[in-house]
CSV table of C-alpha atoms in Angstrom, one decimal:
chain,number,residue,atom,x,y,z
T,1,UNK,CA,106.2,81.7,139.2
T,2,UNK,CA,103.9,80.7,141.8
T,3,UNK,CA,101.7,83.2,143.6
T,4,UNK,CA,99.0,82.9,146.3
T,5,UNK,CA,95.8,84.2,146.4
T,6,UNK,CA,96.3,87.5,147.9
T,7,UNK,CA,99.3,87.5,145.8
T,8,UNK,CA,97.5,87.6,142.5
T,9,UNK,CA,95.0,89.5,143.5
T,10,UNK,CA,97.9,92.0,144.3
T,11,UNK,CA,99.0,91.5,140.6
T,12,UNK,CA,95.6,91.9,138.7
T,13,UNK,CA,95.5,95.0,140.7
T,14,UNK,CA,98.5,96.6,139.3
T,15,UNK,CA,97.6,94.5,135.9
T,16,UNK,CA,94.6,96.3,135.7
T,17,UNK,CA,96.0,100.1,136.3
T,18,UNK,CA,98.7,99.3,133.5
T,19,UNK,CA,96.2,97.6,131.2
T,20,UNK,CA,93.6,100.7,132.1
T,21,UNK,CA,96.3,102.9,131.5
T,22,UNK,CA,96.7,101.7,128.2
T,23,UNK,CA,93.6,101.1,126.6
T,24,UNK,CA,92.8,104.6,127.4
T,25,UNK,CA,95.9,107.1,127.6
T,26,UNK,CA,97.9,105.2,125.6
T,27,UNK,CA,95.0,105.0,122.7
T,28,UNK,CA,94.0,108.4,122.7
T,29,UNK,CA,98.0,109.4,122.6
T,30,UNK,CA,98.5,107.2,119.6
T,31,UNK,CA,95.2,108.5,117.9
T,32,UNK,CA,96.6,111.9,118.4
T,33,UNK,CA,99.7,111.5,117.6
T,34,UNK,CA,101.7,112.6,120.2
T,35,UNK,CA,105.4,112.3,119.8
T,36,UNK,CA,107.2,109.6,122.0
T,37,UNK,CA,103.9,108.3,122.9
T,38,UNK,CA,105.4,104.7,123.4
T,39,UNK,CA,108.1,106.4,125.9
T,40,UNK,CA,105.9,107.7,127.6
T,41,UNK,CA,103.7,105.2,127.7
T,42,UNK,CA,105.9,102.6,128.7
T,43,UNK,CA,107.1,104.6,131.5
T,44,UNK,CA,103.9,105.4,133.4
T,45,UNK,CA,103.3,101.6,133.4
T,46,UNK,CA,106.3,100.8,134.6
T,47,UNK,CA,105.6,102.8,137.4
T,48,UNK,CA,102.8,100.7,138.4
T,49,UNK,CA,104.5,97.5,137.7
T,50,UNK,CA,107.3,98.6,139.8
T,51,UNK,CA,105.2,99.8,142.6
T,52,UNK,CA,103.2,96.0,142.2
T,53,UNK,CA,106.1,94.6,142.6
T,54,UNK,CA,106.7,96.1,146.4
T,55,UNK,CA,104.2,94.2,147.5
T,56,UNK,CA,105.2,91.4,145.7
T,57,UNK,CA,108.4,90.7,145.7
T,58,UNK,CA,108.8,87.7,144.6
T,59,UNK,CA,110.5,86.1,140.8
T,60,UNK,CA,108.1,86.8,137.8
T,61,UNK,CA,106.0,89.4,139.8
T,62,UNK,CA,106.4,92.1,137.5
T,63,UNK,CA,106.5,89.7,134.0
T,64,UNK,CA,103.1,88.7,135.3
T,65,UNK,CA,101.4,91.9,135.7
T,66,UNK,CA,102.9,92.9,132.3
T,67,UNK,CA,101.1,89.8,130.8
T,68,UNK,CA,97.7,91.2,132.7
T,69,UNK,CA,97.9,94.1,131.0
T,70,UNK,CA,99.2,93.4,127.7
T,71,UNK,CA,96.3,90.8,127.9
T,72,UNK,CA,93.8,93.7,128.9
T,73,UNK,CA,95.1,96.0,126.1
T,74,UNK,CA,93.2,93.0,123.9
T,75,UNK,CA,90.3,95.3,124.7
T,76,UNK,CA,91.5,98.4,122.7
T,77,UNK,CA,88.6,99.3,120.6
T,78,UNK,CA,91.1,100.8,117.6
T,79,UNK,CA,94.5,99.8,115.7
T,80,UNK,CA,96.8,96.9,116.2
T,81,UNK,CA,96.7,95.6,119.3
T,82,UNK,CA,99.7,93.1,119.0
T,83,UNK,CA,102.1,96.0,118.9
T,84,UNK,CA,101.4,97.6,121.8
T,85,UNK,CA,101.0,93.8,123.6
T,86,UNK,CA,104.9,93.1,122.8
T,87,UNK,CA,105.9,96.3,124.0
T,88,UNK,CA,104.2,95.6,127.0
T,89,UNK,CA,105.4,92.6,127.4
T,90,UNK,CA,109.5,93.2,126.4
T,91,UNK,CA,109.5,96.0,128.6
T,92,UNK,CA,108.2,93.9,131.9
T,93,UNK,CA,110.4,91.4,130.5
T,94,UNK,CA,113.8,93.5,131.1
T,95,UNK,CA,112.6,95.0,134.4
T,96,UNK,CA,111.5,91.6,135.9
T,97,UNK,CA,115.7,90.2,134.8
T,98,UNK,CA,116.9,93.9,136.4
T,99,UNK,CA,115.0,93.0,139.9
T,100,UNK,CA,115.8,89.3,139.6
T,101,UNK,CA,119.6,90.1,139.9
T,102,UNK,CA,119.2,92.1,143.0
T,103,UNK,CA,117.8,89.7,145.9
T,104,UNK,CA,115.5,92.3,147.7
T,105,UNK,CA,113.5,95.3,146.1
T,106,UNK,CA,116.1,98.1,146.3
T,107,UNK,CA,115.9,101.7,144.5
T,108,UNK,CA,118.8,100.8,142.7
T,109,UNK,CA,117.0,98.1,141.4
T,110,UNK,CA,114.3,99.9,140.6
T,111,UNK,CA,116.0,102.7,139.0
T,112,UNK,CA,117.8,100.1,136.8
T,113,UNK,CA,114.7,98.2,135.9
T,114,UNK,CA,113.1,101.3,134.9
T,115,UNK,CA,115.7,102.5,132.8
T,116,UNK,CA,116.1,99.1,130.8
T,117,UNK,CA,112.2,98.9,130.3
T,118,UNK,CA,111.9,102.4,128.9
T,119,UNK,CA,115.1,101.8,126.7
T,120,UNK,CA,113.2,98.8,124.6
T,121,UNK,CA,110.8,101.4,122.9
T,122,UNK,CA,114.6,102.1,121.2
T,123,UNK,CA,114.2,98.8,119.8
T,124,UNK,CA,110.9,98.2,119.6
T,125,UNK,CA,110.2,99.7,116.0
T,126,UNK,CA,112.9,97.4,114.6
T,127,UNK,CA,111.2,94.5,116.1
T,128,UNK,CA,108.3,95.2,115.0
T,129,UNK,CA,107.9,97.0,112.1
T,130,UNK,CA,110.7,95.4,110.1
T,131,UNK,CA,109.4,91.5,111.4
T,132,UNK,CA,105.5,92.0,111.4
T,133,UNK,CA,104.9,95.1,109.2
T,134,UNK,CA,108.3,94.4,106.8
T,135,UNK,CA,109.4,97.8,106.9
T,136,UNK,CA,112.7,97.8,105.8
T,137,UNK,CA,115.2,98.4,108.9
T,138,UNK,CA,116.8,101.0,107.0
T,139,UNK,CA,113.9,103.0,106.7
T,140,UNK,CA,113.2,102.8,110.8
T,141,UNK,CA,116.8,103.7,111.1
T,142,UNK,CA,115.9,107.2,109.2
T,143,UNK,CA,113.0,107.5,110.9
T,144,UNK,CA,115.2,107.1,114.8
T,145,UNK,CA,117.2,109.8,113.3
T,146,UNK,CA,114.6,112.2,112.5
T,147,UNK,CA,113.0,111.7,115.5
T,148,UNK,CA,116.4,112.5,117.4
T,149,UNK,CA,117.3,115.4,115.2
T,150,UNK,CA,113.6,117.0,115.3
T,151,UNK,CA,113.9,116.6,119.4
T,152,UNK,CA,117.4,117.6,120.3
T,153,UNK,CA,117.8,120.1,116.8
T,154,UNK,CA,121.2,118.3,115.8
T,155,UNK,CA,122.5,117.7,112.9
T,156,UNK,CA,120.9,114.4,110.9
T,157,UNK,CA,124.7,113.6,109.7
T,158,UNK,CA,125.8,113.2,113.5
T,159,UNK,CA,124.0,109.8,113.4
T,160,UNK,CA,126.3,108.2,116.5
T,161,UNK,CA,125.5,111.1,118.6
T,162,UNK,CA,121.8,111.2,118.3
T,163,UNK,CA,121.3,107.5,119.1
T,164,UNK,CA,123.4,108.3,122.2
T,165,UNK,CA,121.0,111.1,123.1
T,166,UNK,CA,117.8,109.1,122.4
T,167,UNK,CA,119.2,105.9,124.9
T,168,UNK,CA,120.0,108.7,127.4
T,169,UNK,CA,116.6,110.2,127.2
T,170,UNK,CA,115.4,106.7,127.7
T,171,UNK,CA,117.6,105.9,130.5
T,172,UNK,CA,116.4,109.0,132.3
T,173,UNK,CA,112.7,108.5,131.6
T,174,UNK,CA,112.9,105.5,132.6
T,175,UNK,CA,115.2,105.8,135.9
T,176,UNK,CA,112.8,108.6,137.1
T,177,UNK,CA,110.2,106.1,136.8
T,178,UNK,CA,111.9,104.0,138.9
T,179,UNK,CA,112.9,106.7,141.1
T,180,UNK,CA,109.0,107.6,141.2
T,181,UNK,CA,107.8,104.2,141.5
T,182,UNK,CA,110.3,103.6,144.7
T,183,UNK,CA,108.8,106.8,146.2
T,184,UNK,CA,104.8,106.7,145.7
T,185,UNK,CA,105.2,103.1,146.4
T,186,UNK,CA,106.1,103.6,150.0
T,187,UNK,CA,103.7,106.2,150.0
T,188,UNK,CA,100.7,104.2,149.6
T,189,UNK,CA,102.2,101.4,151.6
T,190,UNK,CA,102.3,103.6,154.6
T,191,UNK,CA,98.6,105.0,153.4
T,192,UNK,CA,97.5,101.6,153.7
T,193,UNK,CA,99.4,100.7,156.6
T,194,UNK,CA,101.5,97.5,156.1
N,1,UNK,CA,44.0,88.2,124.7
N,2,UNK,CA,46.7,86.5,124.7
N,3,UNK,CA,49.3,87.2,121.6
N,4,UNK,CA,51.9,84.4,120.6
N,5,UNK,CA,54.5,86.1,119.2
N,6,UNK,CA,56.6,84.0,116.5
N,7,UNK,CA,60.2,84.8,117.1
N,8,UNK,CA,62.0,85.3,113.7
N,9,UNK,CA,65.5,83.7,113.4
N,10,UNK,CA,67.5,86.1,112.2
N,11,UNK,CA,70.8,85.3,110.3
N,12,UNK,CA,73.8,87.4,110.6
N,13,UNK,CA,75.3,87.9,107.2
N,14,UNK,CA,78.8,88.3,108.9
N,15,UNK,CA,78.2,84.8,111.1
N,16,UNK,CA,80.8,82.2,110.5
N,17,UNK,CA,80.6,78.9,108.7
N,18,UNK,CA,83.2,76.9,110.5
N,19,UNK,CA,83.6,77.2,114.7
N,20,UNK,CA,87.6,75.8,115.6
N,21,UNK,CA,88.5,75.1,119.2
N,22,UNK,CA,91.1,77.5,120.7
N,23,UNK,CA,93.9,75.6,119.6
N,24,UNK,CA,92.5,75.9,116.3
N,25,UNK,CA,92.0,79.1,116.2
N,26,UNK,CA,95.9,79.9,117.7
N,27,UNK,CA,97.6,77.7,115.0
N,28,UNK,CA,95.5,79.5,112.6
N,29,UNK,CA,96.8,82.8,113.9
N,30,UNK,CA,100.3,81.6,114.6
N,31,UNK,CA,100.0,80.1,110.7
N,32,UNK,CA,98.9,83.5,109.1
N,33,UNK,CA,101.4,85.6,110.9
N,34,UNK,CA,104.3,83.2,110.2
N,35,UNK,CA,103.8,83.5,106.5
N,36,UNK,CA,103.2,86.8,106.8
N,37,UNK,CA,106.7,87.2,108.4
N,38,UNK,CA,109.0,84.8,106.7
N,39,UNK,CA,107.5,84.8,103.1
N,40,UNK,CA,108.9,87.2,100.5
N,41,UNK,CA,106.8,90.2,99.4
N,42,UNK,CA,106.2,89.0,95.2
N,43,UNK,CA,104.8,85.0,97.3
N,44,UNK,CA,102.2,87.1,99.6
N,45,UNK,CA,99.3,87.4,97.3
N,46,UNK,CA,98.5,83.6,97.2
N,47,UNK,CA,98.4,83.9,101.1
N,48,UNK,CA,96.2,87.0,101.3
N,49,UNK,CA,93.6,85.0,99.1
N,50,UNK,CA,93.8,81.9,101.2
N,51,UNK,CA,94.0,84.2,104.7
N,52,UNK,CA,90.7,86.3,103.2
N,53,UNK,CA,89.2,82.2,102.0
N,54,UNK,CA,90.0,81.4,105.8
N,55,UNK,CA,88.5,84.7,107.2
N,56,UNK,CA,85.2,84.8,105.0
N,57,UNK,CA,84.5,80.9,106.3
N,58,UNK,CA,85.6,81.5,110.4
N,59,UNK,CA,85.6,84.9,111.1
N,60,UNK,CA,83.7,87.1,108.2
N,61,UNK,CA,83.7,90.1,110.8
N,62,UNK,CA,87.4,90.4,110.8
N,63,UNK,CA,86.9,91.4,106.9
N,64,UNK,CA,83.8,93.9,107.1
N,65,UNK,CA,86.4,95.4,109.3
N,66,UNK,CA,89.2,95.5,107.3
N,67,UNK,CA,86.8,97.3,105.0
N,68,UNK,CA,86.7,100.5,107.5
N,69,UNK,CA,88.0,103.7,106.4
N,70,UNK,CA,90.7,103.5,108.8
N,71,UNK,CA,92.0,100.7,107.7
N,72,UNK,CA,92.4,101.9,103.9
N,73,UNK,CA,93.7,105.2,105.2
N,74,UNK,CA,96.6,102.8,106.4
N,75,UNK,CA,96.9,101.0,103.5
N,76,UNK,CA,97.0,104.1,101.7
N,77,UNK,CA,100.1,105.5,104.0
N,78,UNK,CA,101.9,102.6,103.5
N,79,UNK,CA,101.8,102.2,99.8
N,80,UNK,CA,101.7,106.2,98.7
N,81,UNK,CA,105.0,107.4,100.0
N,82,UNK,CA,106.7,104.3,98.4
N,83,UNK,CA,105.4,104.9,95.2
N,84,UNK,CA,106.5,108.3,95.3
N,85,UNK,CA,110.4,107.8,97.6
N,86,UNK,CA,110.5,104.1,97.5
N,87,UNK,CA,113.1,104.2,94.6
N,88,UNK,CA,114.2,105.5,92.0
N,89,UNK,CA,111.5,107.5,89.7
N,90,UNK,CA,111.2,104.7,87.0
N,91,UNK,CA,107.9,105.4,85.3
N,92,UNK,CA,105.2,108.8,85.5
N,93,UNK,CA,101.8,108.9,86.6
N,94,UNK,CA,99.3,111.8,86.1
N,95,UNK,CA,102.5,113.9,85.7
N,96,UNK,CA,104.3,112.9,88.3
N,97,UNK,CA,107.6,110.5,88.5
N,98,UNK,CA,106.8,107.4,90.5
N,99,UNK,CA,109.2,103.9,91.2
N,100,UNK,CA,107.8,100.8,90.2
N,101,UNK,CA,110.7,99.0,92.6
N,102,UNK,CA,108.3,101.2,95.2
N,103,UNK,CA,104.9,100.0,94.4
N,104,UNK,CA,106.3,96.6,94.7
N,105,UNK,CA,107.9,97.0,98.3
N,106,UNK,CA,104.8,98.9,99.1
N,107,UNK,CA,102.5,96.2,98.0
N,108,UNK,CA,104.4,94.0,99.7
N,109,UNK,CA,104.0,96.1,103.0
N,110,UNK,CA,100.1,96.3,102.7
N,111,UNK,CA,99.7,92.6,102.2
N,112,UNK,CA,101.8,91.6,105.0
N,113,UNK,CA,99.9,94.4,107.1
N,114,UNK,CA,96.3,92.8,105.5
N,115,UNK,CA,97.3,89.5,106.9
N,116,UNK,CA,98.5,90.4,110.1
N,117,UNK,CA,95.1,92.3,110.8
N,118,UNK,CA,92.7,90.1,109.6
N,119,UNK,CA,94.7,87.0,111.8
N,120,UNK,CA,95.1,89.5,114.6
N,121,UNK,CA,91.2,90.7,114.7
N,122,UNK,CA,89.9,87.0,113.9
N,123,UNK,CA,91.4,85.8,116.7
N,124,UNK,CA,90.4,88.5,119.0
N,125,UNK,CA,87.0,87.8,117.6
N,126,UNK,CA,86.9,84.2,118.0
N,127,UNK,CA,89.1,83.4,121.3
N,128,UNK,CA,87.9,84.6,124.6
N,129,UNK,CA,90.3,86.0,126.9
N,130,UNK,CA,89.6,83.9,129.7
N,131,UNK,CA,90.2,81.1,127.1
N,132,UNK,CA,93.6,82.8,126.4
N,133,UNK,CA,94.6,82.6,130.3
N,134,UNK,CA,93.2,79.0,130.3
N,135,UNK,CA,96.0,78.3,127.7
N,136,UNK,CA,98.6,79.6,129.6
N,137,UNK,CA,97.4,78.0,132.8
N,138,UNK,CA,98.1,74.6,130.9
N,139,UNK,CA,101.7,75.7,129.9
N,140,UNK,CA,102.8,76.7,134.1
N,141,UNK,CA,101.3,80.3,134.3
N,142,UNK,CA,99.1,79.6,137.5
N,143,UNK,CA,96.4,81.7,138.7
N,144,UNK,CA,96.6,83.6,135.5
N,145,UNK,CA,93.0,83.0,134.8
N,146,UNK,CA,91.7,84.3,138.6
N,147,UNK,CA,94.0,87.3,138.6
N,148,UNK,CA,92.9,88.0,134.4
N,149,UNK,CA,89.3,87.8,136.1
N,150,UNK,CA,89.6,90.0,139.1
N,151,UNK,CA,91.1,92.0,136.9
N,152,UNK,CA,88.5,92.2,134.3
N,153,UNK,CA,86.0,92.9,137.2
N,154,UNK,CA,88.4,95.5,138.7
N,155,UNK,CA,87.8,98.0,135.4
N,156,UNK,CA,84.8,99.1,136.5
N,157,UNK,CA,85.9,99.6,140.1
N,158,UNK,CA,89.0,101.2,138.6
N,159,UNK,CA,86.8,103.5,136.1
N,160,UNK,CA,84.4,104.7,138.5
N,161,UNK,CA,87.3,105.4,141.9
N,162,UNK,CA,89.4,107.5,139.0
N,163,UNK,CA,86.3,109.3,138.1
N,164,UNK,CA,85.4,110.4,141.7
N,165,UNK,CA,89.2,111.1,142.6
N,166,UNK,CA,89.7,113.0,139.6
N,167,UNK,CA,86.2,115.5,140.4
N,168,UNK,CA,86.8,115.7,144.0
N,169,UNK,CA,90.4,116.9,143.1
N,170,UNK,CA,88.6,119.5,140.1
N,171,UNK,CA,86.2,120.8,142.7
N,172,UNK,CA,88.9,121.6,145.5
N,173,UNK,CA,91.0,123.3,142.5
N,174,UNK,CA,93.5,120.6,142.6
N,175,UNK,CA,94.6,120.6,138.9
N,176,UNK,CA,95.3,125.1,139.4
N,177,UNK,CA,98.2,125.1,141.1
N,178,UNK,CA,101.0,122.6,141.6
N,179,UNK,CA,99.5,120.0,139.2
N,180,UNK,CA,102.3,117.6,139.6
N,181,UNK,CA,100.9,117.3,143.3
N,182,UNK,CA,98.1,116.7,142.4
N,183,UNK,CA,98.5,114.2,140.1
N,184,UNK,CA,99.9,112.2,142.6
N,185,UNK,CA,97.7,112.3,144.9
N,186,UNK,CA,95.2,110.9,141.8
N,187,UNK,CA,97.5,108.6,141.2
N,188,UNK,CA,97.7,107.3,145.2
N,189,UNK,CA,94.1,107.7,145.9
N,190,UNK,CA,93.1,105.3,143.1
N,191,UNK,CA,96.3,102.6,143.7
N,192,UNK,CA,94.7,103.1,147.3
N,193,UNK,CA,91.4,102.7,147.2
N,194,UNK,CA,91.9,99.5,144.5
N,195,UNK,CA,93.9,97.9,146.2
N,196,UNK,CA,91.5,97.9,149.6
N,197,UNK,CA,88.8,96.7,147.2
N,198,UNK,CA,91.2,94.1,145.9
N,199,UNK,CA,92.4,93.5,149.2
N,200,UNK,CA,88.6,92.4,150.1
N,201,UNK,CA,88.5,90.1,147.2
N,202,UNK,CA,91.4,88.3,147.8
N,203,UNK,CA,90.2,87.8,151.5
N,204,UNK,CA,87.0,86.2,150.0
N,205,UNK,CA,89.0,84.0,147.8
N,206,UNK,CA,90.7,83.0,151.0
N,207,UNK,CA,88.1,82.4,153.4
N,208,UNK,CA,86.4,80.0,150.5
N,209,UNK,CA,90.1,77.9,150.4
N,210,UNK,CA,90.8,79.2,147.1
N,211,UNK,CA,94.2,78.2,145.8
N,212,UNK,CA,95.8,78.8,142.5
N,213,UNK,CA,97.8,75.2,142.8
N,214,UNK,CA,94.5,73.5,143.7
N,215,UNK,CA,92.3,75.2,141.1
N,216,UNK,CA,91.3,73.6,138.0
N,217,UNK,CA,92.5,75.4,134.9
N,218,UNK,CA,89.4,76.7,132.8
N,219,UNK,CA,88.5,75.0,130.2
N,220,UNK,CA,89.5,75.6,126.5
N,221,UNK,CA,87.0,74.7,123.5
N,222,UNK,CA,87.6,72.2,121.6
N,223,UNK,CA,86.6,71.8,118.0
N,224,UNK,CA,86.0,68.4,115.7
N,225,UNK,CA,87.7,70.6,112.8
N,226,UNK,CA,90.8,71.1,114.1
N,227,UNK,CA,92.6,68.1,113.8
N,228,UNK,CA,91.6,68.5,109.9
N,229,UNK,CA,92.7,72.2,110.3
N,230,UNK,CA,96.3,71.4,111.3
N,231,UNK,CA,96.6,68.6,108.7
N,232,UNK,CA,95.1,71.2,105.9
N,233,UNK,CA,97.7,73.9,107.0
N,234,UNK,CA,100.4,71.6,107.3
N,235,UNK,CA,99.9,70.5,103.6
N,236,UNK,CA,99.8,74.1,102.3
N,237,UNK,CA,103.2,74.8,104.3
N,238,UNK,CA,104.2,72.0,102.5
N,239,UNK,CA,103.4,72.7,99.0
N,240,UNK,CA,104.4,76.9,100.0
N,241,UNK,CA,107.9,75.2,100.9
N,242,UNK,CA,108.0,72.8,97.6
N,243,UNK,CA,107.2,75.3,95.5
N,244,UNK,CA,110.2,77.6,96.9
N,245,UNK,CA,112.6,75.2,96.7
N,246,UNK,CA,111.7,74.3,92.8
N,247,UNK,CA,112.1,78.1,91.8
């Protein structure tokens, strides 16, 4: 991962808007309590990572403006930051092995990288819940479940089928992010004309 | 007339008694959370004592924290329900049927929680973030100190374009009608006007020959305790790991 000047200033850029994002939005939606705040979340700054990485295209560009902001969210005034931080940091994770595979920025790329990024906040609870807060895994599993049949209004016993609609929610959160981030990327690159 | 004023020293009852280096400070926090994670919920109250030991003599604010309403509002939400649906209804309280096998997995919960928070706040208290990106300078993660720091600076700039974007949009009843539009064209007018001022900065960096590869990482602090530190927490892993093994 080695960047040039302009290159990082790029990065910090898009670090910033994510970390920004964060420490406010994402703050105030976890304060309130807003349902599928993390999705959410995760998908608006995927957006901007995606849209960094445009201009960057190179290895490790979006895994380093994840680590920006997860680093920013440090500033959160309330809760547990660390949370929030691996989230941040798992999801620019996935996206930055998604691009990596494909040589050139593509929208199928992005779409892909978006959809994998918004899927960790599947997983995320598990992780961290049952490692740092040692919530027993059985109890997140009740709690994905009544999260899927509160949203989609199916039946709790037809566990198999609401995990499948909660990864497809993700996958379509997160592939319109992508989508999106394709899109208003170009859009700005034209604005600022290169 | 010419008064000398005597300024008075004034003590912080929260300041701490022992200052680590940052590497001190991270194998503290890597220590805590470690044992927090891998220890079994009946052996965490002999490392809540020694985390709250560690806190009150290096970071003292981390506990006047933990003290916040907030905080026992948590606590409370972690240990209530299991009292009540954490197993079966062994014993009654005030009336009503609580599980004993609850309390104990709840206590569990709030002390691994207590631990993670006072490690996670102490070192956010104690560490610097442009210490932070000096560490990870040293393990290959170049520039990471210069982009955390323009992008530190850039929150302002960032606060302040989002600000006049979002009441120039209000006053030309951009949020009435078709909100969607005009959320993005928020959402490009401050990527925009960022990335010009960003674009400016990185120019400067330039035109003074800055490179990340040439730039000298920034420099951690170092403290005369932590050598003693790591040998003091590798002798209470120690006994932790002895005493396991003879029960």
């Amino acid at each position: 991962m080695k960047f040039n000047a302009r290159e990082l200033v790029i990065l910090a850029v898009f670090g910033a808007l994510w970390g920004v994002a964060e420490i406010s939005l994402g703050s105030l939606l976890h304060i309130l309590k807003v349902p599928l705040t993390g999705l959410f979340m995760t998908a608006i700054g995927i957006v901007i990572a995606l849209i960094g990485r445009l201009y960057v295209p190179k290895f490790g560009a979006t895994l380093f403006t994840g680590l920006i902001a997860a680093l920013l969210k440090m500033f959160s005034l309330g809760g547990i930051v660390i949370n929030p931080m691996i989230g941040i940091m798992a999801a620019s994770l996935l996206a930055e092995i998604v691009l990596s595979a494909f040589r050139r920025p593509k929208r199928l790329a992005f779409v892909l990288a978006g959809g994998l990024a918004v899927l960790w906040t599947l997983v995320h609870p598990f992780f961290t819940q049952s490692f740092l807060a040692g919530r027993g895994v059985l109890v997140i599993w009740l709690n994905l479940l009544d999260e899927g049949t509160r949203l989609f209004g199916l039946n709790p016993n037809a566990a198999w089928i609401i995990v499948v609609a909660l990864v497809l929610l993700r996958l379509l959160v997160g592939g319109i992010a992508g989508w999106l981030a394709w899109n208003l990327g170009h859009t700005i690159q034209k604005r600022i004309g290169n | 007339m010419i008064h000398t004023s005597v300024r008075k020293t004034i003590v912080h009852p929260w300041q701490p008694v022992f200052n680590f280096g940052t590497r001190g400070y991270l194998l503290l926090f890597g220590w805590l959370v470690g044992l927090a994670m891998f220890l079994p919920g009946q052996r965490l109250w002999p490392v809540v004592l020694l985390s709250l030991g560690i806190a009150a003599l290096t970071y003292p604010a981390a506990i006047r924290r933990l003290l916040h309403w907030r905080w026992l509002v948590f606590f409370g939400f972690l240990l209530i329900p299991n009292l009540l649906w954490g197993g079966p209804g062994d014993a009654e309280w005030l009336g009503v049927s609580v599980s004993l096998a609850g309390l104990q997995k709840g206590w569990a919960m709030v002390m691994r929680s207590f631990i993670i928070i006072l490690a996670v706040d102490g070192l956010a208290a104690s560490v610097s973030i442009s210490e932070m990106a000096g560490l990870f300078e040293r393990i290959g993660l170049q520039g990471l100190g210069f982009a955390l720091g323009i992008a530190v600076n850039l929150l302002p700039t960032l606060r302040q374009t989002a600000m006049q974007t979002w009441h120039s949009l209000w006053l030309r009843g951009g949020f009435k009608r078709q909100r969607l539009q005009a959320m993005r064209f928020f959402l490009i007018t401050v990527v925009v006007s960022t990335l010009r001022r960003a674009m400016e900065i990185g120019l400067a960096a330039e035109a003074r020959a800055f490179s990340p590869e040439r730039a000298r990482p920034l420099p951690l602090k170092t403290g005369r305790a932590d050598p003693i530190l790591a040998g003091l927490l590798l002798v209470i892993t120690l006994l932790i790991a002895a005493s396991m093994s003879l029960s």
